[in-house]
Coordinates of C-alpha atoms in Angstrom, one line a residue:
M1 CA 172.9 90.4 85.2
S2 CA 172.5 92.5 88.3
D3 CA 175.0 92.9 91.1
A4 CA 172.4 91.4 93.5
I5 CA 172.3 88.1 91.5
D6 CA 176.1 87.9 91.3
T7 CA 176.2 88.4 95.1
A8 CA 173.5 85.7 95.6
K9 CA 175.5 83.3 93.4
L10 CA 178.6 83.8 95.6
Y11 CA 176.5 83.2 98.7
I12 CA 175.1 80.0 97.2
Q13 CA 178.5 78.8 96.1
D14 CA 179.6 79.1 99.8
G15 CA 176.5 77.2 100.9
N16 CA 175.2 80.4 102.6
Y17 CA 171.6 79.9 101.4
K18 CA 170.1 82.0 104.3
E19 CA 171.9 85.1 103.2
A20 CA 171.0 84.6 99.5
F21 CA 167.4 84.2 100.7
K22 CA 167.5 87.4 102.7
L23 CA 168.9 89.1 99.6
S24 CA 166.0 87.9 97.5
K25 CA 163.5 89.3 100.0
K26 CA 165.3 92.6 100.0
R27 CA 165.0 92.8 96.2
H28 CA 161.3 92.1 96.5
S29 CA 160.8 94.9 99.0
K30 CA 162.5 97.3 96.6
D31 CA 160.2 96.0 93.7
E32 CA 163.1 94.3 91.9
V33 CA 160.9 91.4 91.1
E34 CA 163.0 89.9 88.4
D35 CA 166.1 89.7 90.7
Y36 CA 163.9 88.4 93.5
L37 CA 162.5 85.5 91.4
T38 CA 165.9 84.7 89.8
I39 CA 167.6 84.4 93.2
L40 CA 164.7 82.2 94.4
D41 CA 165.1 79.9 91.3
L42 CA 168.8 79.6 92.0
L43 CA 168.0 78.5 95.6
I44 CA 165.3 76.1 94.4
D45 CA 167.9 74.5 92.1
E46 CA 169.9 73.9 95.3
D47 CA 166.8 72.3 97.0
Y48 CA 166.5 75.1 99.5
L49 CA 162.9 74.5 100.6
P50 CA 162.1 78.0 102.0
A51 CA 162.6 79.4 98.5
L52 CA 159.9 77.1 97.1
E53 CA 157.4 78.3 99.6
E54 CA 158.4 81.9 99.1
K55 CA 157.9 81.6 95.3
G56 CA 154.5 80.0 95.9
L57 CA 153.6 82.9 98.3
Y58 CA 154.6 85.5 95.7
Y59 CA 152.1 84.0 93.2
Q60 CA 149.5 83.6 95.9
Y61 CA 149.6 87.2 97.1
Y62 CA 151.6 89.6 94.8
D63 CA 151.4 88.5 91.2
E64 CA 148.6 90.2 89.4
S65 CA 147.5 87.1 87.5
H66 CA 148.5 84.8 90.4
D67 CA 150.4 82.7 87.9
N68 CA 147.3 82.4 85.6
G69 CA 145.1 81.5 88.6
D70 CA 147.4 78.8 90.1
Y71 CA 147.9 80.8 93.3
G72 CA 151.3 79.3 93.9
E73 CA 149.9 75.8 94.4
K74 CA 152.4 74.0 92.1
Y75 CA 155.3 75.3 94.3
F76 CA 153.5 74.2 97.5
D77 CA 153.0 70.8 96.0
K78 CA 156.7 70.4 95.2
Y79 CA 157.5 71.5 98.7
L80 CA 155.1 68.9 100.3
E81 CA 156.5 66.1 98.1
K82 CA 159.8 66.7 100.1
Q83 CA 158.3 67.7 103.4
P84 CA 154.7 66.3 103.7
R85 CA 154.3 67.3 107.4
S86 CA 154.8 71.0 106.9
I87 CA 152.0 72.8 108.8
N88 CA 152.9 76.1 107.1
V89 CA 152.7 74.8 103.5
I90 CA 149.6 72.6 104.0
C91 CA 147.9 75.9 105.2
D92 CA 149.3 77.6 102.1
K93 CA 147.8 74.9 99.9
A94 CA 144.5 75.2 101.7
L95 CA 144.4 78.9 100.8
S96 CA 145.3 78.1 97.1
R97 CA 142.4 75.7 97.0
F98 CA 140.1 78.3 98.6
N99 CA 141.2 81.0 96.1
K100 CA 140.3 78.5 93.3
N101 CA 136.8 78.3 94.8
K102 CA 137.5 74.7 96.0
I103 CA 136.2 75.3 99.5
D104 CA 135.5 71.7 100.5
E105 CA 139.0 70.7 99.4
A106 CA 140.5 73.7 101.4
L107 CA 138.6 72.4 104.4
E108 CA 140.1 68.9 103.9
Y109 CA 143.6 70.4 104.0
M110 CA 142.7 72.3 107.2
D111 CA 141.6 69.1 108.8
K112 CA 145.0 67.6 107.9
V113 CA 146.7 70.6 109.6
E114 CA 144.8 69.8 112.8
E115 CA 145.8 66.1 112.5
K116 CA 149.4 66.8 111.8
Y117 CA 150.0 69.5 114.3
K118 CA 151.1 66.9 117.0
S119 CA 153.8 65.6 114.7
Y120 CA 154.8 68.5 112.5
S121 CA 158.2 68.5 110.9
S122 CA 161.1 69.3 113.3
I123 CA 162.8 71.2 110.4
E124 CA 160.4 74.1 110.7
K125 CA 158.2 75.7 113.4
P126 CA 154.7 76.5 112.3
R127 CA 154.0 80.1 111.8
I128 CA 150.3 79.5 112.5
S129 CA 149.3 78.5 116.0
K130 CA 146.7 75.8 116.8
K131 CA 144.3 78.6 117.7
E132 CA 144.8 80.3 114.4
V133 CA 144.3 77.0 112.5
K134 CA 141.0 76.5 114.3
I135 CA 139.7 80.0 113.5
G136 CA 140.9 79.6 109.9
K137 CA 138.9 76.4 109.6
I138 CA 135.8 78.1 111.1
E139 CA 136.1 80.9 108.5
L140 CA 136.2 78.4 105.7
L141 CA 133.2 76.5 107.1
I142 CA 131.3 79.8 107.1
Q143 CA 132.3 80.5 103.5
A144 CA 131.1 77.0 102.6
K145 CA 127.8 77.8 104.4
K146 CA 128.3 74.8 106.7
Y147 CA 126.8 76.7 109.6
D148 CA 126.2 73.7 111.9
D149 CA 129.7 72.5 111.5
A150 CA 131.0 76.0 112.0
L151 CA 129.0 76.3 115.3
T152 CA 130.4 73.0 116.5
N153 CA 133.9 74.1 115.9
L154 CA 133.2 77.5 117.6
N155 CA 132.0 75.7 120.7
E156 CA 135.2 73.7 120.7
Y157 CA 137.2 76.9 120.2
E158 CA 135.4 78.6 123.0
K159 CA 136.1 75.6 125.4
R160 CA 139.7 75.5 124.5
Y161 CA 140.7 79.1 124.2
G162 CA 137.8 81.2 125.6
G163 CA 136.0 83.8 123.6
D164 CA 137.5 86.7 121.7
T165 CA 136.2 89.5 119.4
K166 CA 136.4 87.4 116.3
S167 CA 135.0 84.2 117.8
D168 CA 132.1 86.2 119.4
L169 CA 131.3 87.7 116.0
Y170 CA 131.3 84.3 114.3
K171 CA 129.3 82.6 117.0
G172 CA 126.8 85.3 117.0
Q173 CA 126.4 84.9 113.2
M174 CA 126.1 81.1 113.5
L175 CA 123.6 81.2 116.3
Q176 CA 121.5 83.6 114.3
K177 CA 121.7 81.3 111.2
N178 CA 120.5 78.5 113.5
G179 CA 117.6 80.4 114.8
E180 CA 118.9 81.1 118.3
N181 CA 118.4 84.8 118.0
N182 CA 118.4 85.9 121.6
K183 CA 121.6 84.1 122.3
A184 CA 123.0 85.5 119.0
L185 CA 122.4 89.0 120.2
E186 CA 124.5 88.4 123.4
Y187 CA 127.5 87.4 121.3
L188 CA 127.1 90.1 118.6
D189 CA 126.8 92.8 121.3
K190 CA 130.0 91.5 122.9
S191 CA 131.7 91.6 119.6
L192 CA 130.5 95.1 118.8
E193 CA 131.7 96.4 122.2
N194 CA 135.3 95.5 121.0
E195 CA 135.1 96.2 117.3
E196 CA 132.3 97.7 115.2
T197 CA 131.8 95.6 112.0
L198 CA 129.1 95.8 109.3
I199 CA 128.9 92.0 109.5
A200 CA 128.0 92.2 113.2
Y201 CA 125.4 95.0 112.6
N202 CA 123.9 93.0 109.7
S203 CA 123.7 89.9 111.8
K204 CA 122.2 91.8 114.7
G205 CA 119.6 93.3 112.3
D206 CA 118.7 89.7 111.2
A207 CA 118.3 88.5 114.8
L208 CA 116.1 91.5 115.7
Y209 CA 114.1 91.0 112.4
E210 CA 113.4 87.4 113.3
L211 CA 112.3 88.4 116.8
G212 CA 109.8 90.9 115.3
E213 CA 111.7 94.0 116.6
Y214 CA 111.5 95.7 113.2
K215 CA 112.1 99.3 114.3
T216 CA 115.4 98.3 116.1
A217 CA 116.4 96.0 113.2
L218 CA 115.9 98.9 110.8
K219 CA 118.4 101.0 112.7
Q220 CA 121.0 98.2 112.3
Y221 CA 120.4 97.9 108.6
N222 CA 120.5 101.7 108.1
H223 CA 123.8 101.8 109.9
C224 CA 125.1 99.2 107.3
I225 CA 123.6 101.2 104.4
S226 CA 125.5 104.3 105.6
Y227 CA 128.7 102.5 104.9
E228 CA 127.7 100.4 101.9
R229 CA 130.2 102.0 99.5
Q230 CA 132.9 100.2 101.4
V231 CA 131.2 96.8 100.8
D232 CA 131.9 94.6 97.7
D233 CA 129.9 91.6 98.9
L234 CA 126.7 91.5 96.8
E235 CA 125.0 89.0 99.2
L236 CA 125.7 91.3 102.2
L237 CA 124.5 94.4 100.3
T238 CA 121.3 92.7 99.2
N239 CA 120.6 91.4 102.7
F240 CA 120.6 94.7 104.6
N241 CA 118.9 96.6 101.8
H242 CA 116.0 94.2 101.2
K243 CA 115.5 93.5 104.9
A244 CA 115.3 97.3 105.5
A245 CA 112.5 97.3 102.9
F246 CA 110.6 94.5 104.7
C247 CA 111.1 96.2 108.1
C248 CA 109.3 99.2 106.6
V249 CA 106.5 96.9 105.3
R250 CA 106.1 95.4 108.7
L251 CA 106.0 98.9 110.3
G252 CA 103.3 100.0 107.8
D253 CA 105.6 102.5 106.0
D254 CA 105.0 101.4 102.4
K255 CA 106.3 104.7 101.0
E256 CA 109.7 104.1 102.5
A257 CA 109.6 100.4 101.7
V258 CA 109.2 101.2 98.0
K259 CA 112.5 103.3 98.1
Y260 CA 114.4 100.3 99.5
L261 CA 112.7 97.9 97.1
N262 CA 113.6 100.0 94.1
K263 CA 117.2 100.3 95.3
T264 CA 117.5 96.5 95.8
I265 CA 115.8 95.6 92.5
N266 CA 118.0 98.1 90.6
M267 CA 121.2 96.9 92.3
L268 CA 120.5 93.3 91.4
N269 CA 119.5 94.2 87.8
E270 CA 123.0 95.6 87.4
H271 CA 124.5 92.2 88.0
G272 CA 122.8 90.2 85.3
R273 CA 122.4 86.5 86.0
L274 CA 122.1 85.9 89.7
P275 CA 122.7 82.9 92.0
K276 CA 119.5 81.2 93.1
D277 CA 119.3 82.7 96.5
L278 CA 119.7 86.3 95.2
E279 CA 117.3 85.6 92.3
A280 CA 114.7 84.5 95.0
I281 CA 115.3 87.8 96.8
Y282 CA 114.9 89.7 93.5
Q283 CA 111.6 88.0 92.8
K284 CA 110.4 88.6 96.4
C285 CA 111.2 92.3 96.2
S286 CA 109.5 92.6 92.8
F287 CA 106.3 90.9 94.0
E288 CA 106.2 93.0 97.1
K289 CA 106.6 96.2 95.2
E290 CA 103.8 95.1 92.8
R291 CA 101.6 94.4 95.8
I292 CA 102.2 97.8 97.3
M293 CA 101.7 99.6 94.0
K294 CA 98.3 97.9 93.5
T295 CA 97.0 99.4 96.7
G296 CA 97.3 102.8 95.0
D297 CA 98.3 104.5 98.2
V298 CA 102.0 105.0 97.2
E299 CA 103.4 107.0 94.3
D300 CA 106.5 105.5 92.8
K301 CA 108.5 108.6 91.9
E302 CA 111.2 106.6 90.2
F303 CA 108.5 105.0 87.9
K304 CA 106.9 108.4 87.4
Q305 CA 110.0 109.9 86.0
T306 CA 109.6 107.6 82.9
R307 CA 107.5 109.4 80.3
F308 CA 105.2 107.6 77.9
F309 CA 103.7 109.0 74.7
S310 CA 99.9 109.2 74.4
A311 CA 98.3 106.9 71.8
K312 CA 97.6 109.9 69.5
T313 CA 101.2 111.1 69.7
A314 CA 102.5 107.6 69.1
I315 CA 100.3 107.2 65.9
I316 CA 101.5 110.5 64.6
L317 CA 105.2 109.5 65.2
L318 CA 104.6 106.2 63.4
I319 CA 103.1 108.0 60.4
I320 CA 106.1 110.4 60.2
I321 CA 108.5 107.4 60.5
F322 CA 106.7 105.6 57.7
I323 CA 106.7 108.7 55.4
M324 CA 110.5 109.2 56.0
Y325 CA 111.1 105.5 55.2
A326 CA 109.2 105.8 51.9
I327 CA 111.1 109.0 50.9
L328 CA 114.5 107.4 51.6
K329 CA 113.5 104.3 49.6
M330 CA 112.5 106.5 46.6
M331 CA 115.8 108.3 46.9
G332 CA 117.6 104.9 46.6
F333 CA 118.7 104.5 50.1

């Protein structure tokens, strides 16, 4: 048993739970995870609620397996059994649900946070403000692709708190998704003035594409493509690559379009089975490439690199293979 655990036990015997809790966090900061968790368990045995949340947060953020995919939820549940009005832990549980891909359930918990904010537990002060709760809910709505609801909440956010870089970005995205492309550009440009993000450039490209401004849209998509190695979102990668291809098609540059189409098709091929929306894009790109190649005006260099044998050569090879097979059989193989 380590000195830290012995010290923590003494603190706990004296009822000095806060010092024991601080000590556990210090052990965590020094990567002494076993000591950290042991001290937390000692505090949990004494019904010290902050230790329950802390252990849940460890599995939510730090543990490699996230406690076999639980993301700390069982500890948050135990906490909420004793303190059901905890804004902090309801938010923690919402994130656990989100990490388990239960986005609708995560949204239900964020609704509870908004409802309970007026009467939160006097034992604790929320770490997250009403403003942060609202933007967190908006982010979940966007993840759930509930764009109309997200836009409604963004309008409420703007009335209550005014706009900021993050809300301008999200509102620009949602306006674009809802077909209000000119208005979307106003918000996206405001967002980009404060912070350059690929999401904003991609959405700006989409708005310009829908407005028929293909040359300017292509510039936005190419900007995204120049940073694509930093992106691990396949949906985002697919969008700005395949839209770049169709910008080229609209601009009459089939040769350049084929380059983007090949890239998109190959990228999606690497991911095997695709969700319906990405599969539809894959088919669209494949059909468009086929259409372009049938015109005969474009040489597909990638396709050309693949070498095919002539019929005469293929027959000779088949005869050689057959003779080799017969010889091996005669030799007893």
